[in-house]
Short mmCIF file of C-alpha atoms and ligand atoms in Angstrom, two decimals:
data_model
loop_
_atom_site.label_atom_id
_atom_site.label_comp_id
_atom_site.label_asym_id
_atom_site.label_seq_id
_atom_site.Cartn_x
_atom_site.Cartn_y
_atom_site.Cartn_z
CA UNK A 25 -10.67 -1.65 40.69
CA UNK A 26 -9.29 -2.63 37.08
CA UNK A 27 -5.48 -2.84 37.28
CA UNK A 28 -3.73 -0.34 35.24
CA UNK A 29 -2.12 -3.20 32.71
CA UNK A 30 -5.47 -3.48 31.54
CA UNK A 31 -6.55 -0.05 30.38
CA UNK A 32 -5.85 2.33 27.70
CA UNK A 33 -8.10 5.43 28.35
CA UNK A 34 -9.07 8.18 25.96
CA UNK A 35 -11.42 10.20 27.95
CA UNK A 36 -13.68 10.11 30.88
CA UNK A 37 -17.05 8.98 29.57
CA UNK A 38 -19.19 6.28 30.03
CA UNK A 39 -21.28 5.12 27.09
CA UNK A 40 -24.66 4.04 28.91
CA UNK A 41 -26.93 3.60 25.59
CA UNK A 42 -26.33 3.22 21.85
CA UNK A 43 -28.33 3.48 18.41
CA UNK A 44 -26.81 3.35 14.88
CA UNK A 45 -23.40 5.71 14.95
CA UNK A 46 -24.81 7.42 18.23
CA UNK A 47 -23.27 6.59 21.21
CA UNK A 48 -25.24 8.20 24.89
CA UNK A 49 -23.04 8.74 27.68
CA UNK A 50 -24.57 8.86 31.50
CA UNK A 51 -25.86 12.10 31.45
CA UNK A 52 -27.52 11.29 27.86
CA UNK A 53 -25.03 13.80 25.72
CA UNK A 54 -24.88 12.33 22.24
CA UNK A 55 -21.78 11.30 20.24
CA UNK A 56 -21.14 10.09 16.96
CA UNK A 57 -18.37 7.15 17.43
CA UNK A 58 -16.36 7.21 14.53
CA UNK A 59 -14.44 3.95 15.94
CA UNK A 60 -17.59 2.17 16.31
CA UNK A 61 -16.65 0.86 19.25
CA UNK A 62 -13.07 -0.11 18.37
CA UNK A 63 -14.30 -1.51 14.79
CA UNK A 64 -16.54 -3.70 16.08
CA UNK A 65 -20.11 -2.29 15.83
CA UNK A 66 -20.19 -2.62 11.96
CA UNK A 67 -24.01 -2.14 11.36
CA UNK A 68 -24.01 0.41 14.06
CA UNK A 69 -25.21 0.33 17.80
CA UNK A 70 -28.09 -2.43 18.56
CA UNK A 71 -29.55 -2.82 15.17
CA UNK A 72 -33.09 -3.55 15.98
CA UNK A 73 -32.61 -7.20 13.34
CA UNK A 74 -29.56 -7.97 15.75
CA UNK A 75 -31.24 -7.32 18.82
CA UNK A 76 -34.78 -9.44 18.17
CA UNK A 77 -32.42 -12.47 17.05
CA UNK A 78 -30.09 -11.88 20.23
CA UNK A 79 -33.65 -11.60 22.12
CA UNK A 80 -35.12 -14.67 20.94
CA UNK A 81 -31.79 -16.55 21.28
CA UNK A 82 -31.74 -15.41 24.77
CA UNK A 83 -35.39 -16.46 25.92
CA UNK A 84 -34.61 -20.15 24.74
CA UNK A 85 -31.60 -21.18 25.30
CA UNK A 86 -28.47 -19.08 25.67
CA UNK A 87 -25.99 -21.72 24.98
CA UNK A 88 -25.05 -25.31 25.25
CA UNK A 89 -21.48 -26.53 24.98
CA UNK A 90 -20.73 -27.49 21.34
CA UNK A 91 -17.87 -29.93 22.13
CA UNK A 92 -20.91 -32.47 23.43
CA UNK A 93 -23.69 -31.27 21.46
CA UNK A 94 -24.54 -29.10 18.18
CA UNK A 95 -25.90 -25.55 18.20
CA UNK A 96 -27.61 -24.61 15.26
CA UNK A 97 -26.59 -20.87 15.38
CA UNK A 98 -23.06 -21.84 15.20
CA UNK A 99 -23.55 -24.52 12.47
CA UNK A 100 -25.01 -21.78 10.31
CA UNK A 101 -22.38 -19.26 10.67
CA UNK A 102 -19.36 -21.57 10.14
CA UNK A 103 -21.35 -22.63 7.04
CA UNK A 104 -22.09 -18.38 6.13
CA UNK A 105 -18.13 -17.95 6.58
CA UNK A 106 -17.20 -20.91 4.72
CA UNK A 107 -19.39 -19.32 1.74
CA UNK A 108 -18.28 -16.53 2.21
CA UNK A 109 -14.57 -16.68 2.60
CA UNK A 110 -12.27 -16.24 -0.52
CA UNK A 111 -10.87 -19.57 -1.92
CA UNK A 112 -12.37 -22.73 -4.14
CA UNK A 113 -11.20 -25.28 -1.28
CA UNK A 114 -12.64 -27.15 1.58
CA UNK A 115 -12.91 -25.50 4.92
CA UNK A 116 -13.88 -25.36 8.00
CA UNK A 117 -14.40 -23.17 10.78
CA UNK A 118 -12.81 -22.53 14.50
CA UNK A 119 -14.76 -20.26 16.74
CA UNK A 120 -12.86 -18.58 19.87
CA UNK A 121 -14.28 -14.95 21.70
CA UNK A 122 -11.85 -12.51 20.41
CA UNK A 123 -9.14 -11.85 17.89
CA UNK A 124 -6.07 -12.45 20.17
CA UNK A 125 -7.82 -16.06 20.78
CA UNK A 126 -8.33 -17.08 17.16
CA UNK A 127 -4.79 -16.00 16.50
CA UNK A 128 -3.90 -18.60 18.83
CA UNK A 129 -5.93 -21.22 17.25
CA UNK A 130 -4.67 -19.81 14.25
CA UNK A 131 -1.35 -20.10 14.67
CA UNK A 132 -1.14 -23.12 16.29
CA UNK A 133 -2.68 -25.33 13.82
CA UNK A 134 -0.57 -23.48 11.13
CA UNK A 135 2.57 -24.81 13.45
CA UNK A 136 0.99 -27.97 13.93
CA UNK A 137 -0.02 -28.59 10.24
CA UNK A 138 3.78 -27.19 8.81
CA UNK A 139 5.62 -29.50 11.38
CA UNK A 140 7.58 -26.22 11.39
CA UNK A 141 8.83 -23.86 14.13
CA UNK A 142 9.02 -20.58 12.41
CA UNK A 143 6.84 -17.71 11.73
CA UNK A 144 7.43 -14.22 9.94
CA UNK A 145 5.17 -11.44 10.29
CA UNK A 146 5.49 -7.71 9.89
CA UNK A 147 6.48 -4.73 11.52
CA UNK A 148 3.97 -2.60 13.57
CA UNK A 149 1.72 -4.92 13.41
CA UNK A 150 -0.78 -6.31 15.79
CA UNK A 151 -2.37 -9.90 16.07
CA UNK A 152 -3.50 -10.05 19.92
CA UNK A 153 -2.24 -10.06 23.41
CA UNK A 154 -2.20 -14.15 23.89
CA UNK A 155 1.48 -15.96 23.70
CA UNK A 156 1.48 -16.30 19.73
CA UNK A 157 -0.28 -13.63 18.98
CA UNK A 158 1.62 -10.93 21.26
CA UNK A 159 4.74 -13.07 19.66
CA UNK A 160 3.92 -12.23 16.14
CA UNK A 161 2.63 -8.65 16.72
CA UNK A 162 5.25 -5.93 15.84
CA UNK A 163 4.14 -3.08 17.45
CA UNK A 164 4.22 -5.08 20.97
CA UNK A 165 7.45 -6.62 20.32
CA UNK A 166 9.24 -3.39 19.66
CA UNK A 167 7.44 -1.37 22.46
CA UNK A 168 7.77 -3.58 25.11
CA UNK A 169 10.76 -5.90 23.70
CA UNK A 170 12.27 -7.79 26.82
CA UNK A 171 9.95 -6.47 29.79
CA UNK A 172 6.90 -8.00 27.83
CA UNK A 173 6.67 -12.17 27.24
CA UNK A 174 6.49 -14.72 27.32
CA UNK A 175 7.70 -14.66 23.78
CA UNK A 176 7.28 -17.40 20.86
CA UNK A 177 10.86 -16.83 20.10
CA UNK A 178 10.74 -18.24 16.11
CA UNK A 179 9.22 -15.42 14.93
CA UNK A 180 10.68 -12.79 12.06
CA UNK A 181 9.77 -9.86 11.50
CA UNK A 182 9.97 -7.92 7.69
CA UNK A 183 9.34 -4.39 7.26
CA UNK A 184 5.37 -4.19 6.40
CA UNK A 185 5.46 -1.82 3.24
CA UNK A 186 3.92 1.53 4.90
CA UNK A 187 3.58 4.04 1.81
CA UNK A 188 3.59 7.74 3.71
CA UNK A 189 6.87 6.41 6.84
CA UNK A 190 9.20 3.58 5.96
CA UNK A 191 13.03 2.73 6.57
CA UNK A 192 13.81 3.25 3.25
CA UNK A 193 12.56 6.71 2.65
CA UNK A 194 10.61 5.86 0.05
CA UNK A 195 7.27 7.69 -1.62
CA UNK A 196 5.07 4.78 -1.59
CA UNK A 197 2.23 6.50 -2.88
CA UNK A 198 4.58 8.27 -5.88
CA UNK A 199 6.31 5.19 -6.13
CA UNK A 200 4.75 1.77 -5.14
CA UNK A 201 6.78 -0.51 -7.52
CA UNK A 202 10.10 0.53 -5.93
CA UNK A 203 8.48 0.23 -2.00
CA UNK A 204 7.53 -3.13 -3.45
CA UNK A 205 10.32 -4.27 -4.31
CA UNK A 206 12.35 -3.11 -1.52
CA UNK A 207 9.64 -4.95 1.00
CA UNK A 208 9.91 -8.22 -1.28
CA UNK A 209 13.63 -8.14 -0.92
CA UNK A 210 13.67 -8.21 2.39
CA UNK A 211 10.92 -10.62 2.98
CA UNK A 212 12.79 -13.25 0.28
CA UNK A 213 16.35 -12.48 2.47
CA UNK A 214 13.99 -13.38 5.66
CA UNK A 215 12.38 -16.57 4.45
CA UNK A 216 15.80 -17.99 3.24
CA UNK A 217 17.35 -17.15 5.95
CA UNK A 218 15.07 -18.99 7.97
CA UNK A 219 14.95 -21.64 6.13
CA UNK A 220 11.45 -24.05 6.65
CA UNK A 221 8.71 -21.07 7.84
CA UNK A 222 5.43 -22.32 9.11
CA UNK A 223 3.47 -19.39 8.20
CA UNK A 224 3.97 -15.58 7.36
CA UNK A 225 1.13 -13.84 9.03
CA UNK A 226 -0.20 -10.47 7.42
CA UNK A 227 -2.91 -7.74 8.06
CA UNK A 228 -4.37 -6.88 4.80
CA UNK A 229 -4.85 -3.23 6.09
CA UNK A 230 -2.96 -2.60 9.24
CA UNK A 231 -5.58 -1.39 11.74
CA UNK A 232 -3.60 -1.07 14.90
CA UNK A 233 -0.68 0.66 13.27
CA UNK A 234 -2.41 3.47 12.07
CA UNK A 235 -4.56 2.50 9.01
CA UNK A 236 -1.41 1.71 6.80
CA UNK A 237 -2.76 0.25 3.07
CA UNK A 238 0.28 -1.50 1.37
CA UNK A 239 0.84 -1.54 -2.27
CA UNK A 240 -1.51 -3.43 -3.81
CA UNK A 241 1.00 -5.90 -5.48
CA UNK A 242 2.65 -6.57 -2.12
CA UNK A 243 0.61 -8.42 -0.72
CA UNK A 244 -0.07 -10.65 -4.12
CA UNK A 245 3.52 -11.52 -3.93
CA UNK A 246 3.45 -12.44 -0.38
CA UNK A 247 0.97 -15.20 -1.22
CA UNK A 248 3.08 -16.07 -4.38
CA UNK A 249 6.03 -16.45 -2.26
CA UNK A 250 4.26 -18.69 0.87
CA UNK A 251 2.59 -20.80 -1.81
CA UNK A 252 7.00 -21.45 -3.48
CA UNK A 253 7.47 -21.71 0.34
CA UNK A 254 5.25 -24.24 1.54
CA UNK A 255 4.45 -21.33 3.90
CA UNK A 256 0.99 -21.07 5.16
CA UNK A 257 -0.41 -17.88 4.07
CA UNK A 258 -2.45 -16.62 7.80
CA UNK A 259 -4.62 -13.49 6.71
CA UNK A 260 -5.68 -11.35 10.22
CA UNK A 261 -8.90 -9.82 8.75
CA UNK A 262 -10.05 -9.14 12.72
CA UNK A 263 -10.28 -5.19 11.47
CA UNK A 264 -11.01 -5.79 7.35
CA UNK A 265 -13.47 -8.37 7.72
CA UNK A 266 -17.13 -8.03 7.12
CA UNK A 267 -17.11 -5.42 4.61
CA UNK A 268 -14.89 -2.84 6.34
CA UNK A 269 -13.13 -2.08 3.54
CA UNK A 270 -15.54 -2.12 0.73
CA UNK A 271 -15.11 -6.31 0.15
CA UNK A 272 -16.45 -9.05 1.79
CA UNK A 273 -12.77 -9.48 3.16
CA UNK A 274 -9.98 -6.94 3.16
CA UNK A 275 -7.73 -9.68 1.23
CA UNK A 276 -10.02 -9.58 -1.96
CA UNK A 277 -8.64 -6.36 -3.34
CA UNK A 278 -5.56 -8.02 -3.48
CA UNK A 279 -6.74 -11.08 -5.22
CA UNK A 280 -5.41 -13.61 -2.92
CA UNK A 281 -7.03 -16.60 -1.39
CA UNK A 282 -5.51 -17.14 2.28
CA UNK A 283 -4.91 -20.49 4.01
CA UNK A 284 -6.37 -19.07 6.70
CA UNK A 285 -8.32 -16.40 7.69
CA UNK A 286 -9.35 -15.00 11.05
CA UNK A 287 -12.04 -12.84 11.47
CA UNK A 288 -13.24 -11.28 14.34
CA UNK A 289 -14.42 -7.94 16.60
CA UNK A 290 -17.25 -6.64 14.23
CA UNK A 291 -18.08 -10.78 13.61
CA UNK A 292 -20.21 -11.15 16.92
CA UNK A 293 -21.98 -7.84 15.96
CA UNK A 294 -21.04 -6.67 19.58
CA UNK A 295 -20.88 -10.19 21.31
CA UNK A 296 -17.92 -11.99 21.85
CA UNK A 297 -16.94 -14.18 19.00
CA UNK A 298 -14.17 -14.90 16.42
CA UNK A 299 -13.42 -17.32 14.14
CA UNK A 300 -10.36 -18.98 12.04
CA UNK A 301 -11.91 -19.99 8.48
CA UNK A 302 -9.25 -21.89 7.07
CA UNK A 303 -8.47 -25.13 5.06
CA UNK A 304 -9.99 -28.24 6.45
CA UNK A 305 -6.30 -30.20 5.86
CA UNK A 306 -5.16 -27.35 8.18
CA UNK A 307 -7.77 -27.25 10.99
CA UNK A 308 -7.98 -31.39 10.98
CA UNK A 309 -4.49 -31.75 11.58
CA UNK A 310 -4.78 -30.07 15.05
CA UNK A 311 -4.86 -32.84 18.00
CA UNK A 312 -8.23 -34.08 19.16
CA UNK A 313 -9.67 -31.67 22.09
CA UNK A 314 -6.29 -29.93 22.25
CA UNK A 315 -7.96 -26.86 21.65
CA UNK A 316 -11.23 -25.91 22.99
CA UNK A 317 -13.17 -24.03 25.09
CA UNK A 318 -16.48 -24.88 27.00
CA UNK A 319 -18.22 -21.42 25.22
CA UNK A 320 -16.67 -21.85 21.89
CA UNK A 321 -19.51 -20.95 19.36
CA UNK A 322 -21.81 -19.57 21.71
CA UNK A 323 -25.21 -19.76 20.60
CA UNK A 324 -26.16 -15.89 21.47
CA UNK A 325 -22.78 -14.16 19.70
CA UNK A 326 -23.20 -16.77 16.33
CA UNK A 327 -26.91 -15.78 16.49
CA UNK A 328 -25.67 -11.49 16.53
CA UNK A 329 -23.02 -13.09 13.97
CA UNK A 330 -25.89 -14.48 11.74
CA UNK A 331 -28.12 -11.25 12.22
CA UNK A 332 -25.36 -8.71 11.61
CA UNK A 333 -24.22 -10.74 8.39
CA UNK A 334 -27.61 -10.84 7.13
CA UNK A 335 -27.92 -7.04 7.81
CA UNK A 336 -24.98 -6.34 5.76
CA UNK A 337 -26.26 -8.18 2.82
CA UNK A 338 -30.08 -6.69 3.13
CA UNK A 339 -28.69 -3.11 3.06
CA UNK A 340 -25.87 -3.34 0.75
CA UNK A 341 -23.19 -2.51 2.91
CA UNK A 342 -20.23 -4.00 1.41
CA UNK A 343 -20.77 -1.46 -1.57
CA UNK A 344 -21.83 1.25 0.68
CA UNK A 345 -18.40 0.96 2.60
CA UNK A 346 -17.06 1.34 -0.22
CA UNK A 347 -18.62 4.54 -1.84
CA UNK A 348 -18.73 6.32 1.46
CA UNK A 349 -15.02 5.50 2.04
CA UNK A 350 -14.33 6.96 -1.06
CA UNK A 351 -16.31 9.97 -0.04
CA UNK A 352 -14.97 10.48 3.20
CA UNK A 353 -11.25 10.35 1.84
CA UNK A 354 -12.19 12.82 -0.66
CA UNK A 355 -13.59 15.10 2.10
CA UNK A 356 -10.71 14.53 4.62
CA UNK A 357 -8.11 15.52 1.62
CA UNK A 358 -9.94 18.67 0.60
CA UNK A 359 -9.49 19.59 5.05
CA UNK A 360 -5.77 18.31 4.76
CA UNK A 361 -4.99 21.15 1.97
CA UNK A 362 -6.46 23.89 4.26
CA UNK A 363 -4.23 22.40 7.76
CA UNK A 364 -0.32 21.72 7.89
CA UNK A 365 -1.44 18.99 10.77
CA UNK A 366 -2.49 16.84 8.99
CA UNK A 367 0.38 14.84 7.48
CA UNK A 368 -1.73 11.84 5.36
CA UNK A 369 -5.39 10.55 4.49
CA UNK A 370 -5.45 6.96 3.24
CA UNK A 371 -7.47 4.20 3.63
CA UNK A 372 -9.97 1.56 2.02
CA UNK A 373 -13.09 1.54 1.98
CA UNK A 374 -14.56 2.84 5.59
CA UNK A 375 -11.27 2.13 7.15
CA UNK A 376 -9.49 5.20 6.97
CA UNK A 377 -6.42 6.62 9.00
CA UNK A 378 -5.59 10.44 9.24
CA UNK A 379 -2.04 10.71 10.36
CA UNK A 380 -1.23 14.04 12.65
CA UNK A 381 2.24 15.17 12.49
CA UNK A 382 4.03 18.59 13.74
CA UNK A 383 3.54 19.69 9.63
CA UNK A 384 3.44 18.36 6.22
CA UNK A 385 6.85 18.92 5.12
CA UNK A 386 9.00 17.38 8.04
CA UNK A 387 6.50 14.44 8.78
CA UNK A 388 7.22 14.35 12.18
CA UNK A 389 4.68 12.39 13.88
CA UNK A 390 2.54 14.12 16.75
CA UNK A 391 0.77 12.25 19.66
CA UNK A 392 0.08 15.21 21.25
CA UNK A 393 -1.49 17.34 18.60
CA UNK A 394 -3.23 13.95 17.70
CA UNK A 395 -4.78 13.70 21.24
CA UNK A 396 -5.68 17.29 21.53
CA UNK A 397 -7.69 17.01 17.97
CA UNK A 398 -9.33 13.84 19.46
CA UNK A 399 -10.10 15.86 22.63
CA UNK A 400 -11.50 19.03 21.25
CA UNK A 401 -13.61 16.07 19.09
CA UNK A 402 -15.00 14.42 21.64
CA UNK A 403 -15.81 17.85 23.51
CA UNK A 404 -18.14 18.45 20.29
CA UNK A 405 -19.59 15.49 20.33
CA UNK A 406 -17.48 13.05 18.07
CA UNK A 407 -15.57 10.43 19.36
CA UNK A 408 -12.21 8.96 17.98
CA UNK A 409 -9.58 7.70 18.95
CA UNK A 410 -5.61 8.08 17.64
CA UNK A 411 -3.91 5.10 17.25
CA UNK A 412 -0.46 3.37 15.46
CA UNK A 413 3.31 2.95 16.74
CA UNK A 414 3.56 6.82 17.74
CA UNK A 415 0.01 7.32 18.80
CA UNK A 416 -0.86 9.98 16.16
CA UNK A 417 -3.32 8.42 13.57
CA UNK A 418 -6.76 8.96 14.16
CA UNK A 419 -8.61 6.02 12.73
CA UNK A 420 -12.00 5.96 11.89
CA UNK A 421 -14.08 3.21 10.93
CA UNK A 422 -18.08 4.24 11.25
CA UNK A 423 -20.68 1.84 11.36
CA UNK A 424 -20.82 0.68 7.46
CA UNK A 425 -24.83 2.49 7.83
CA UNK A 426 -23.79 5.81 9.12
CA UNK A 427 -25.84 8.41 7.81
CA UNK A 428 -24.29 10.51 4.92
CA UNK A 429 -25.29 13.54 7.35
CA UNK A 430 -23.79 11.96 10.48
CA UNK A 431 -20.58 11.58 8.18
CA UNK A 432 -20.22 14.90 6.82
CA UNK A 433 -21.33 16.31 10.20
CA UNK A 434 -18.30 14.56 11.96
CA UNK A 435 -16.20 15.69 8.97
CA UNK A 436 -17.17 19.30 9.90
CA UNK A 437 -16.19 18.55 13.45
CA UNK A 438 -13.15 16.94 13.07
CA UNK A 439 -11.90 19.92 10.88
CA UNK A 440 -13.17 22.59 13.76
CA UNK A 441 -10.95 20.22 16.51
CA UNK A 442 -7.96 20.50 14.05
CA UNK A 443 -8.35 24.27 13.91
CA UNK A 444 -8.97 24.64 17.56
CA UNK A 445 -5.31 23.00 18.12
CA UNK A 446 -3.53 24.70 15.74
CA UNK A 447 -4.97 27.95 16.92
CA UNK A 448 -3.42 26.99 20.17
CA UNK A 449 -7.39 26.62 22.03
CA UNK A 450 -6.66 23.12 23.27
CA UNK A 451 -4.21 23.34 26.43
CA UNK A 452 -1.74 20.96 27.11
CA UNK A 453 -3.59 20.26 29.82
CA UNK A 454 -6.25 19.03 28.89
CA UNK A 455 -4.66 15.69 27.35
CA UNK A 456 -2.20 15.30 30.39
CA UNK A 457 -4.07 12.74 31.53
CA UNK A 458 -4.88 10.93 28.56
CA UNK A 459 -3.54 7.26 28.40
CA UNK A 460 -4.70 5.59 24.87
CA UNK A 461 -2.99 3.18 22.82
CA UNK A 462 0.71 4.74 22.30
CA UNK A 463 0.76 5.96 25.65
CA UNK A 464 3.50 3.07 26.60
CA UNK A 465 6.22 4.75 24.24
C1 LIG B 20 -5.84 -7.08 13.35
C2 LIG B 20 -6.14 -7.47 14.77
N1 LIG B 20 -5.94 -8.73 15.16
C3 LIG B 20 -6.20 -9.12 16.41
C4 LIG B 20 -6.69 -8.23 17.35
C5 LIG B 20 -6.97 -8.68 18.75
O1 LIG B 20 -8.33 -8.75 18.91
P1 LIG B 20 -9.00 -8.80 20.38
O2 LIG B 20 -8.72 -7.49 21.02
O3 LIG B 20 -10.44 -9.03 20.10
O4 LIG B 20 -8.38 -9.94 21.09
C6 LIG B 20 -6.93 -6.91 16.97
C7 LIG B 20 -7.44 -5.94 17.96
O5 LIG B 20 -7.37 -4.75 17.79
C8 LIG B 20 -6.64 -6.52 15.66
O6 LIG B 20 -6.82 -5.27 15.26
#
């Protein structure tokens, strides 16, 4: 019934009910979802605060069309992100219903505004599945190169500075001033090569590429070199956002102030909504009703938006992301010393990335060991789900409220699914079948 193009399956299950980290499927077996629902159920599975505003939301009006009228649930968030977004400078907010769609809106007012044409972004990395934001997203570009399109063709691409694989053959985490230097110089080469760039786009964390955490003075001199530019600087915090990463935004540890910033997936606490929080100058100089959608700001997502923001601040969760990241790294090392599969841990805050390979020493990335350790997971009741360009980094980002337990439980798990593969109990077999992002290389 859904065309193939449109699906990326892990396994067969069908989540029918969910509370906190616990996911039900059909049958009522219980899961934890260490993906949270692809990083979008950031205070876990129908918070009870999230559900009563959805409720009462829902009862009296679900929406009206903000390009006629106001909606007060809408106002309020757009004046939450402006608060909260880094940056001492007016700005305003654009809402759209997913992150590919405020990439768009992103983008386009960043071409707009520059009365430029061209746009660099980074390797293996991923912005959306819309015109621009397919255009500027690495990973799709390389995969699917020619067969894929319509492309924005102004777009170049930089290596993005991953510490554990890169071009150069570099030990970013032994050496991050030399990685750094080698990304800058290629980025510099890039922009003066191309002469007037619009915008250079940038992930903070990537997400989609396997949890890959750049040197932390990268990504300063990225915005150093935009702001010499007159580049826009266009921060994708559709992953980072919200706390993810143990800040309010995943471009704070970095101490840069974006442009503009998109936010997205966990935003509408489940709903759809995204949003582009950006500099008025930037947003204003878009044509009148060029851009808009009949739904944009809908009155039901901005009110989850509003709940699940609140719920973050009640319970601490911007700090808690942060210690429990720490913790869970900590615990993932201590299982990566006891199993060759396990090629890296890294991460930031409760985004964290474990990359499989065939052993430690050669580094050679493995989907398939990746899938089977996600398999034998899921068989025992934890779901996640690998990721990045070869398919072999399982990325987990819990709800920022998972239960210490629930966390050391899947911990426990995960380590019994990597020992069940490398003591050969997972057939080949039993991932034959097994789609999941990677599956197109
Ligand atoms: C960083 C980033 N930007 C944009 C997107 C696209 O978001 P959506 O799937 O909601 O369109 C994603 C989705 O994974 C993402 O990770």
């Amino acid at each position: 019934m859904i065309p193939r193009p449109f699906v990326l399956k892990y396994f067969p299950l069908v989540p029918s009910r969910g509370r906190g980290c616990k996911l039900y499927d059909e049958a009522g077996k219980e899961y934890i979802d260490l993906t949270s629902g692809a990083a979008t159920y950031i205070v876990g599975f129908n918070h009870p605060d999230v559900v009563r505003e959805v409720v009462e939301q829902v009862e009296n009006l679900f929406n009206y069309t903000t390009l006629y009228f106001y909606n007060r649930p809408s106002i309020e968030l757009a004046r939450k992100l402006v608060d909260l977004a880094p940056g001492h400078f007016p700005k305003k907010v654009v809402f759209g219903f997913s992150g590919s769609d405020a990439m768009e809106i992103a983008l386009t007012a960043s071409l707009n505004y520059a009365r430029r044409r061209k746009l660099v972004s980074f390797t293996e990395s991923f912005h959306g599945t819309l015109v621009l934001s397919a255009s500027v997203s690495g990973i799709i570009r390389d995969v699917l190169g020619d067969q894929g399109g319509p492309w924005y063709k102004d777009v170049v691409f930089v290596e993005y500075p991953n510490p554990y694989r890169n071009k150069w053959g570099v030990d970013g985490y032994e050496k991050p001033g030399e990685l750094t230097s080698l990304a800058l110089k290629e980025l510099e080469e890039a922009l003066r090569a191309a002469g007037d760039v619009a915008a250079i786009v940038i992930e903070p964390v990537q997400g989609d590429a396997g949890v890959v955490v750049p040197p932390k003075d990268f990504v300063k001199e990225v915005a150093v070199l935009a702001g010499e530019r007159g580049s826009l600087l266009v921060v994708d915090e559709a992953q980072t956002g919200l706390g993810r990463t143990g800040a309010w935004w995943g471009i704070e540890h970095y101490g840069v102030a974006p442009d503009v910033l998109v936010s997205a997936k966990a935003l509408g606490g489940g709903f759809p909504l995204s949003a582009v929080v950006a500099r008025s100058d930037v947003l204003e100089a878009l044509p009148r009703a060029g851009l808009g959608f009949t739904n944009m700001g809908h009155a039901v997502s901005c009110r989850a938006g509003l709940a699940t923001i609140r719920v973050i601040e009640r319970e601490g969760l911007v700090e808690r992301a942060r210690v429990l990241g720490d913790y869970l790294a900590r615990r993932l090392r201590e299982v990566q010393e006891k199993h060759p599969v396990i090629g890296d841990v890294r991460g930031l805050g409760l985004m964290v990335g474990v990359e499989v390979v065939e052993d430690q020493r050669s580094r050679r990335p493995s989907r398939a060991k990746a899938l089977k350790v996600a398999w034998s997971a899921w068989r025992k009741g934890v779901i996640t789900t690998p990721l990045g360009r070869h398919g072999n980094v399982l990325r987990l980002t819990p709800p920022l409220n998972i239960p210490l337990e629930d966390l050391e439980k899947a911990v426990t798990v995960l380590e019994d699914a990597v020992k069940d593969v490398e003591e050969g109990r997972v057939p080949d077999e039993a991932v034959e079948g097994v789609e999941g992002w990677g599956s197109w290389s």
